[in-house]
mmCIF file of C-alpha atoms in Angstrom:
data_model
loop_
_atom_site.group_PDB
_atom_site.id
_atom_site.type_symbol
_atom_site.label_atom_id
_atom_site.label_comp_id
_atom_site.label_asym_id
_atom_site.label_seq_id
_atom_site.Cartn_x
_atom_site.Cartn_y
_atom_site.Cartn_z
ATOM 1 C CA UNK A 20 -58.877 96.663 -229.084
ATOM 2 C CA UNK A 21 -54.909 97.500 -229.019
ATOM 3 C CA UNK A 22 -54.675 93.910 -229.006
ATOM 4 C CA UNK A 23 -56.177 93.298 -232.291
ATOM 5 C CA UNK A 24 -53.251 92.242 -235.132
ATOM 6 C CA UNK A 25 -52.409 90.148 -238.036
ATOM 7 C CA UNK A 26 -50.297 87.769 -238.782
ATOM 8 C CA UNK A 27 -46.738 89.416 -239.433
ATOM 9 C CA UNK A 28 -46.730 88.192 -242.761
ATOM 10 C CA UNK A 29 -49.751 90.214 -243.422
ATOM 11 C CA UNK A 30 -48.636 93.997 -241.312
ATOM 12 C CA UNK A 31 -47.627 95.348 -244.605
ATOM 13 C CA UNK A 32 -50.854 94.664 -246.217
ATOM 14 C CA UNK A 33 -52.823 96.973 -243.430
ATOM 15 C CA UNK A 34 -50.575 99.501 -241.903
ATOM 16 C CA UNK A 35 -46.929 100.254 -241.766
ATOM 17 C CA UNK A 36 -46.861 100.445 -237.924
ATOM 18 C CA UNK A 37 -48.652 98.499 -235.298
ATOM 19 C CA UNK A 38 -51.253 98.230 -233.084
ATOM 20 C CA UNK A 39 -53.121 98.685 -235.819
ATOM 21 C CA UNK A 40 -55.928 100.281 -233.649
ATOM 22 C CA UNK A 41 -53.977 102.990 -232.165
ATOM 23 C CA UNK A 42 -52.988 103.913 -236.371
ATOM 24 C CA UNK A 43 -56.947 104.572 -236.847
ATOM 25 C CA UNK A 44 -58.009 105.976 -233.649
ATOM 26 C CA UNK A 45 -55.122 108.616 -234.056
ATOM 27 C CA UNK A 46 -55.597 109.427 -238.164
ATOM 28 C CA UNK A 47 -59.200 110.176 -236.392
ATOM 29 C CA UNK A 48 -58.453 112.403 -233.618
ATOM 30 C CA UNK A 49 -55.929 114.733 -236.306
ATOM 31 C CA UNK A 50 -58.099 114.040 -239.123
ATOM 32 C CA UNK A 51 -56.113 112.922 -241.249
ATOM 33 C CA UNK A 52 -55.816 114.044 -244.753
ATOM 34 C CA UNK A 53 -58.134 116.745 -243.635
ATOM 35 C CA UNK A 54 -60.978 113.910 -243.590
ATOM 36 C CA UNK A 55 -63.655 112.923 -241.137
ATOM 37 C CA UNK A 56 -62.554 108.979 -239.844
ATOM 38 C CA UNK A 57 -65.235 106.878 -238.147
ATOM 39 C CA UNK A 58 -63.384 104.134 -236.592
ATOM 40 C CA UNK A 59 -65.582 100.874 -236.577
ATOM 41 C CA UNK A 60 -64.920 97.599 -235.064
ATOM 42 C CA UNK A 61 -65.846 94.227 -235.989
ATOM 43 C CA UNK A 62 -67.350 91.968 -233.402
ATOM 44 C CA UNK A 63 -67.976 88.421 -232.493
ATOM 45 C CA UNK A 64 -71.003 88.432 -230.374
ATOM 46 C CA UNK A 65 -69.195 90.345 -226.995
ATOM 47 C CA UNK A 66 -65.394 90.111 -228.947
ATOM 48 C CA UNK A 67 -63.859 93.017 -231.064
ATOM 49 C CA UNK A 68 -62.161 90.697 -233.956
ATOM 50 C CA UNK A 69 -61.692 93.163 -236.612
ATOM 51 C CA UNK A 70 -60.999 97.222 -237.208
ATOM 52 C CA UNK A 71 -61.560 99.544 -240.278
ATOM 53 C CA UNK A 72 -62.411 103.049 -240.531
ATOM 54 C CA UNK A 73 -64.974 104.604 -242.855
ATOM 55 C CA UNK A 74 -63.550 108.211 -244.312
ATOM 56 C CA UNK A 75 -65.293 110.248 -245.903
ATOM 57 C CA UNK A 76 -64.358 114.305 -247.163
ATOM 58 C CA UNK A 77 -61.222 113.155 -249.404
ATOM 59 C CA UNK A 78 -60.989 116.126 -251.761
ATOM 60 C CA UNK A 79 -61.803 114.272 -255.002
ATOM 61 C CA UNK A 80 -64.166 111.446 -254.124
ATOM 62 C CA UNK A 81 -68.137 111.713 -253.418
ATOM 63 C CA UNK A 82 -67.751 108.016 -251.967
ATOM 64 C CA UNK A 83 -66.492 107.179 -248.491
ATOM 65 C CA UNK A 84 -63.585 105.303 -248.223
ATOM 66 C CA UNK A 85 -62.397 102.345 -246.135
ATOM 67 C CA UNK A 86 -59.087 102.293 -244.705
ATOM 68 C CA UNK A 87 -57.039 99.355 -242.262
ATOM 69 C CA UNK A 88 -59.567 96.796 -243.136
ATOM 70 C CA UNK A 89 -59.071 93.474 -241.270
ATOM 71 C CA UNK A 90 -59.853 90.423 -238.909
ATOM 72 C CA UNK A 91 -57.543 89.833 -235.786
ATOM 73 C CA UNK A 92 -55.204 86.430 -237.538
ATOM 74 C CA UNK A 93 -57.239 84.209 -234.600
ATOM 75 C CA UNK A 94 -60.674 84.926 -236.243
ATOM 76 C CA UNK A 95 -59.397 84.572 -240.107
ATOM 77 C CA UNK A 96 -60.565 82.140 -243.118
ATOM 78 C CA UNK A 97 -64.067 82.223 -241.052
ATOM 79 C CA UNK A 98 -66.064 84.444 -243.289
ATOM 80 C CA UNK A 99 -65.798 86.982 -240.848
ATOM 81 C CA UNK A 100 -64.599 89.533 -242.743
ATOM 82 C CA UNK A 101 -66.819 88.936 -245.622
ATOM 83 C CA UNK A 102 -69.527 89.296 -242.917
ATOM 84 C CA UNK A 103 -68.291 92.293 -241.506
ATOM 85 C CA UNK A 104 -67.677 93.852 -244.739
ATOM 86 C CA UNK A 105 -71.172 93.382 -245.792
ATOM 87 C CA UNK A 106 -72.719 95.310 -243.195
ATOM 88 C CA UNK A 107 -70.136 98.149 -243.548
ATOM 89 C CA UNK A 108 -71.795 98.311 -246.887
ATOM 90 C CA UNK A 109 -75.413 98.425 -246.023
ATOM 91 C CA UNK A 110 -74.177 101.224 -243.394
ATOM 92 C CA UNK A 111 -73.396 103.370 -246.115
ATOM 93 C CA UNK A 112 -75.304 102.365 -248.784
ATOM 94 C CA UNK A 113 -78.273 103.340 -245.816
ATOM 95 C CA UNK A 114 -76.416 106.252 -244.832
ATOM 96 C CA UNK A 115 -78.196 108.380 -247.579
ATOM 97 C CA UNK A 116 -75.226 110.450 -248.218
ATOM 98 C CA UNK A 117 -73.050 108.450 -249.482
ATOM 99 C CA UNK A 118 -72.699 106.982 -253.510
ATOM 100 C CA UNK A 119 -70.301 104.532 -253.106
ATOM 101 C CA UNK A 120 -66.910 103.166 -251.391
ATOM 102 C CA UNK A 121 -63.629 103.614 -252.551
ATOM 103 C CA UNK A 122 -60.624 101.655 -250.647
ATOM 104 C CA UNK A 123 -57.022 100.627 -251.743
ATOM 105 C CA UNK A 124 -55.359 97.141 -251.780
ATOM 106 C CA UNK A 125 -52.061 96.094 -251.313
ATOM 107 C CA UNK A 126 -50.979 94.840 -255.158
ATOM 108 C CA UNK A 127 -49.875 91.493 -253.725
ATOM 109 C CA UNK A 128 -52.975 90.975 -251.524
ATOM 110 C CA UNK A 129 -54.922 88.228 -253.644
ATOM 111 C CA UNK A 130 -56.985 86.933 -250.523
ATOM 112 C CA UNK A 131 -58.167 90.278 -250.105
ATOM 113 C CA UNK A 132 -58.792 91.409 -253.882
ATOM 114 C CA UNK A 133 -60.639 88.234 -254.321
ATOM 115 C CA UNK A 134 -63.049 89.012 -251.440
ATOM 116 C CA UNK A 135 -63.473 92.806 -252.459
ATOM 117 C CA UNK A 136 -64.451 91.465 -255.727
ATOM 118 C CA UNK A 137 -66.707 88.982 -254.345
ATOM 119 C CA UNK A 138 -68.577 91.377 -252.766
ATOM 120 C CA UNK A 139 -68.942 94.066 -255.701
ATOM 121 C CA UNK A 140 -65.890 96.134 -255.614
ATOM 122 C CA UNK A 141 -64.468 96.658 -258.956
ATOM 123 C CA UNK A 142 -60.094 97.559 -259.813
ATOM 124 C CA UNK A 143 -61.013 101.011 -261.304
ATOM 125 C CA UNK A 144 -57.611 100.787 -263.016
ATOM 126 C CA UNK A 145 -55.663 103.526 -260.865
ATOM 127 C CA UNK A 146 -53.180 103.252 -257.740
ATOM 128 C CA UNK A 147 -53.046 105.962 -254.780
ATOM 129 C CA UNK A 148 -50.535 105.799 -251.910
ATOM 130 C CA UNK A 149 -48.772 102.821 -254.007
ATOM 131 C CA UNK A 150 -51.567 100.732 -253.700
ATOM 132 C CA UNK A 151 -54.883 99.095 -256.312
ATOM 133 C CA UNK A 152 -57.727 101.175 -256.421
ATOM 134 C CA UNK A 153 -61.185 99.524 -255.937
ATOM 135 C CA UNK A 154 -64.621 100.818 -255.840
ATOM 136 C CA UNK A 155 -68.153 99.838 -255.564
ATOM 137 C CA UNK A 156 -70.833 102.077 -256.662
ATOM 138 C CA UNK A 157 -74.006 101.826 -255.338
ATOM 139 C CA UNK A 158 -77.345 101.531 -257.841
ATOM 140 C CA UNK A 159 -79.522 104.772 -257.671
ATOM 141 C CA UNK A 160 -82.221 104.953 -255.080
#
């Protein structure tokens, strides 16, 4: 899982340190920003290809959050993240608690803006921790 990266190019876009991994597994363990992480991983059959964590208990925000979204570089421009993300979504749309997802982009990440948009995330207009704001609010049950 350690192993998991992206291209250097692209480090800036999901963390400012690497392994990647060992960012989310520890913002989990001290709870960072006095939230509750839920580290997922992405897999290939048998192979972990991708990380994110779900967070949820931000102070102002009824939605979870996704933080360090992304697909090791080997496994990218497969549709394997769009893939991944989608079931990330039914998880919480399924979840029962949960109204939404919130996450932050990079502003010069176009591949990735294009794909939350393709899969209902909408800019809500605001920036936290330097970064776009997105959400995608789910329909009433």
């Amino acid at each position: 899982m350690l192993r998991l990266s992206v291209r250097s190019d692209q480090q800036r876009f999901i963390a400012n340190y690497s392994p990647i991994a060992a960012i989310v597994l520890s913002k989990a363990y001290v709870r960072s920003m006095g939230a509750d992480w839920e580290p997922y991983a992405i897999y290939l059959d048998e192979t972990p290809i991708g990380l994110f964590a779900f967070v949820s208990g931000i102070k102002d925000s009824e939605d979870w959050w996704i933080f360090h979204y992304f697909v090791d570089h080997q496994y990218q421009n497969r549709g394997y993240g769009k893939a991944g993300l989608r079931e990330a979504i039914e998880h919480a749309r399924n979840n029962g608690k949960c109204i939404g997802i919130s996450l932050v982009v990079h502003p010069e990440n176009a591949q990735a803006k294009r794909m939350y948009e393709s899969m209902g995330f909408v800019p809500t207009g605001g920036r936290r921790w330097d970064h776009d704001e997105y959400r995608n609010r789910f329909a009433s049950k």
